[in-house]
PDB file of C-alpha atoms in Angstrom:
ATOM      1  CA  MET A1462     -20.748  20.773   1.027  1.00  0.00           C
ATOM      2  CA  LYS A1463     -18.490  21.395  -1.636  1.00  0.00           C
ATOM      3  CA  ARG A1464     -14.968  23.471  -1.829  1.00  0.00           C
ATOM      4  CA  VAL A1465     -13.891  26.037  -4.294  1.00  0.00           C
ATOM      5  CA  LEU A1466     -10.577  24.384  -5.669  1.00  0.00           C
ATOM      6  CA  ARG A1467      -7.708  26.742  -7.111  1.00  0.00           C
ATOM      7  CA  PRO A1468      -5.301  24.152  -8.827  1.00  0.00           C
ATOM      8  CA  ALA A1469      -1.800  25.606  -9.495  1.00  0.00           C
ATOM      9  CA  LEU A1470      -0.769  26.459 -12.783  1.00  0.00           C
ATOM     10  CA  GLN A1471       1.947  23.202 -12.613  1.00  0.00           C
ATOM     11  CA  VAL A1472      -1.273  21.092 -11.664  1.00  0.00           C
ATOM     12  CA  ILE A1473      -3.099  22.005 -14.769  1.00  0.00           C
ATOM     13  CA  GLU A1474      -0.143  21.500 -17.064  1.00  0.00           C
ATOM     14  CA  PHE A1475       1.177  18.406 -15.832  1.00  0.00           C
ATOM     15  CA  ALA A1476      -2.717  16.916 -16.179  1.00  0.00           C
ATOM     16  CA  LYS A1477      -2.886  18.471 -19.586  1.00  0.00           C
ATOM     17  CA  ARG A1478      -0.014  16.600 -20.742  1.00  0.00           C
ATOM     18  CA  LEU A1479      -1.286  13.162 -19.745  1.00  0.00           C
ATOM     19  CA  ALA A1480      -2.551  10.438 -22.003  1.00  0.00           C
ATOM     20  CA  PRO A1481      -7.009  10.778 -22.181  1.00  0.00           C
ATOM     21  CA  GLU A1482      -7.350   8.377 -19.326  1.00  0.00           C
ATOM     22  CA  PRO A1483      -5.221   9.296 -16.629  1.00  0.00           C
ATOM     23  CA  ARG A1484      -6.008  12.462 -17.667  1.00  0.00           C
ATOM     24  CA  ARG A1485     -10.114  12.213 -17.110  1.00  0.00           C
ATOM     25  CA  ALA A1486      -9.259  10.109 -13.673  1.00  0.00           C
ATOM     26  CA  VAL A1487      -7.142  13.526 -12.505  1.00  0.00           C
ATOM     27  CA  GLN A1488     -10.018  15.377 -13.697  1.00  0.00           C
ATOM     28  CA  HIS A1489     -12.461  13.148 -11.640  1.00  0.00           C
ATOM     29  CA  ALA A1490     -10.597  12.793  -8.639  1.00  0.00           C
ATOM     30  CA  LEU A1491     -10.181  16.670  -8.666  1.00  0.00           C
ATOM     31  CA  GLN A1492     -14.051  17.131  -8.769  1.00  0.00           C
ATOM     32  CA  GLU A1493     -14.230  14.279  -6.025  1.00  0.00           C
ATOM     33  CA  LEU A1494     -11.860  16.624  -3.635  1.00  0.00           C
ATOM     34  CA  ARG A1495     -13.962  19.509  -3.939  1.00  0.00           C
ATOM     35  CA  ALA A1496     -16.159  17.143  -1.542  1.00  0.00           C
ATOM     36  CA  GLU A1497     -13.257  15.896   0.404  1.00  0.00           C
ATOM     37  CA  ARG A1498     -13.641  12.544  -0.559  1.00  0.00           C
ATOM     38  CA  GLY A1499     -10.715  10.234  -2.162  1.00  0.00           C
ATOM     39  CA  ASP A1500      -7.289   8.562  -1.574  1.00  0.00           C
ATOM     40  CA  ILE A1501      -6.403  11.722   0.850  1.00  0.00           C
ATOM     41  CA  ARG A1502      -3.676  11.369   3.434  1.00  0.00           C
ATOM     42  CA  ALA A1503      -2.164  13.958   5.609  1.00  0.00           C
ATOM     43  CA  LEU A1504       1.580  14.597   5.152  1.00  0.00           C
ATOM     44  CA  GLU A1505       4.712  14.710   7.749  1.00  0.00           C
ATOM     45  CA  GLY A1506       7.248  16.001   8.771  1.00  0.00           C
ATOM     46  CA  ALA A1507       8.801  19.281   6.748  1.00  0.00           C
ATOM     47  CA  LEU A1508       5.571  18.708   4.525  1.00  0.00           C
ATOM     48  CA  SER A1509       3.258  19.144   7.471  1.00  0.00           C
ATOM     49  CA  GLY A1510      -0.380  21.100   7.110  1.00  0.00           C
ATOM     50  CA  TYR A1511      -0.369  19.901   3.135  1.00  0.00           C
ATOM     51  CA  TYR A1512      -2.121  16.598   2.132  1.00  0.00           C
ATOM     52  CA  ARG A1513      -1.686  14.254  -0.789  1.00  0.00           C
ATOM     53  CA  LEU A1514      -4.461  13.242  -2.847  1.00  0.00           C
ATOM     54  CA  ARG A1515      -3.754   9.636  -4.748  1.00  0.00           C
ATOM     55  CA  VAL A1516      -4.828   9.389  -8.377  1.00  0.00           C
ATOM     56  CA  GLY A1517      -3.206   6.161 -10.164  1.00  0.00           C
ATOM     57  CA  ARG A1518       0.401   6.454 -10.223  1.00  0.00           C
ATOM     58  CA  PHE A1519      -0.165  10.295  -9.554  1.00  0.00           C
ATOM     59  CA  ARG A1520       0.238  12.217  -6.461  1.00  0.00           C
ATOM     60  CA  ILE A1521      -1.636  15.936  -6.038  1.00  0.00           C
ATOM     61  CA  ILE A1522      -0.642  17.628  -3.342  1.00  0.00           C
ATOM     62  CA  PHE A1523      -3.077  20.381  -1.962  1.00  0.00           C
ATOM     63  CA  ALA A1524      -3.619  22.282   1.315  1.00  0.00           C
ATOM     64  CA  TYR A1525      -6.171  24.161   2.615  1.00  0.00           C
ATOM     65  CA  ALA A1526      -6.567  27.597   1.945  1.00  0.00           C
ATOM     66  CA  ALA A1527      -7.661  30.641   5.396  1.00  0.00           C
ATOM     67  CA  ASP A1528     -10.927  31.094   2.607  1.00  0.00           C
ATOM     68  CA  GLY A1529     -11.752  27.294   3.360  1.00  0.00           C
ATOM     69  CA  ALA A1530     -11.030  26.758  -0.599  1.00  0.00           C
ATOM     70  CA  ILE A1531      -8.717  23.663  -1.754  1.00  0.00           C
ATOM     71  CA  GLU A1532      -4.973  24.385  -3.146  1.00  0.00           C
ATOM     72  CA  ALA A1533      -4.151  21.704  -5.924  1.00  0.00           C
ATOM     73  CA  VAL A1534      -0.083  23.154  -5.553  1.00  0.00           C
ATOM     74  CA  PHE A1535       2.048  20.603  -6.778  1.00  0.00           C
ATOM     75  CA  MET A1536       1.255  17.210  -8.941  1.00  0.00           C
ATOM     76  CA  GLU A1537       3.706  14.470 -10.491  1.00  0.00           C
ATOM     77  CA  GLU A1538       4.585  10.398 -10.207  1.00  0.00           C
ATOM     78  CA  ARG A1539       4.416   9.129  -6.513  1.00  0.00           C
ATOM     79  CA  SER A1540       8.356   7.828  -7.451  1.00  0.00           C
ATOM     80  CA  LEU A1541       8.841  11.632  -7.671  1.00  0.00           C
ATOM     81  CA  VAL A1542       6.643  13.763  -6.279  1.00  0.00           C
ATOM     82  CA  TYR A1543       7.756  14.157  -2.433  1.00  0.00           C
ATOM     83  CA  GLU A1544      11.287  14.859  -3.197  1.00  0.00           C
ATOM     84  CA  VAL A1545      10.952  17.130  -5.804  1.00  0.00           C
ATOM     85  CA  PHE A1546       7.717  18.995  -3.936  1.00  0.00           C
ATOM     86  CA  GLU A1547       9.705  19.237  -0.834  1.00  0.00           C
ATOM     87  CA  ALA A1548      13.010  20.652  -2.726  1.00  0.00           C
ATOM     88  CA  GLU A1549      10.649  23.737  -4.021  1.00  0.00           C
ATOM     89  CA  PHE A1550       9.107  24.126  -0.603  1.00  0.00           C
ATOM     90  CA  ILE A1551      11.714  24.553   1.082  1.00  0.00           C
ATOM     91  CA  LYS A1552      13.545  26.616  -1.709  1.00  0.00           C
ATOM     92  CA  ARG A1553      10.092  29.048  -1.635  1.00  0.00           C
ATOM     93  CA  LEU A1554      10.574  29.372   2.464  1.00  0.00           C
ATOM     94  CA  LYS A1555      14.430  30.462   2.230  1.00  0.00           C
ATOM     95  CA  SER A1556      13.357  32.905  -0.488  1.00  0.00           C
TER      96      SER A1556
END
């Protein structure tokens, strides 16, 4: 069963800035994610309820929406993704 995928603007803009080959890999990985295939892991701690999809040196953070869709909410290089996303996540909770 393929789910609806709703990528956030940040994910779309980040992917557009990539070189052609990594961009194709990200597009392919997002299509596979609709069928819940790929290197997927649940996040822990403050980010529980979110998941990550590994695409080479990049990570896409996503969550399952109440309607069953997949919401790709954040994408960044592995070295930065968790710290930046957690900071944004906490900032949103406080506001």
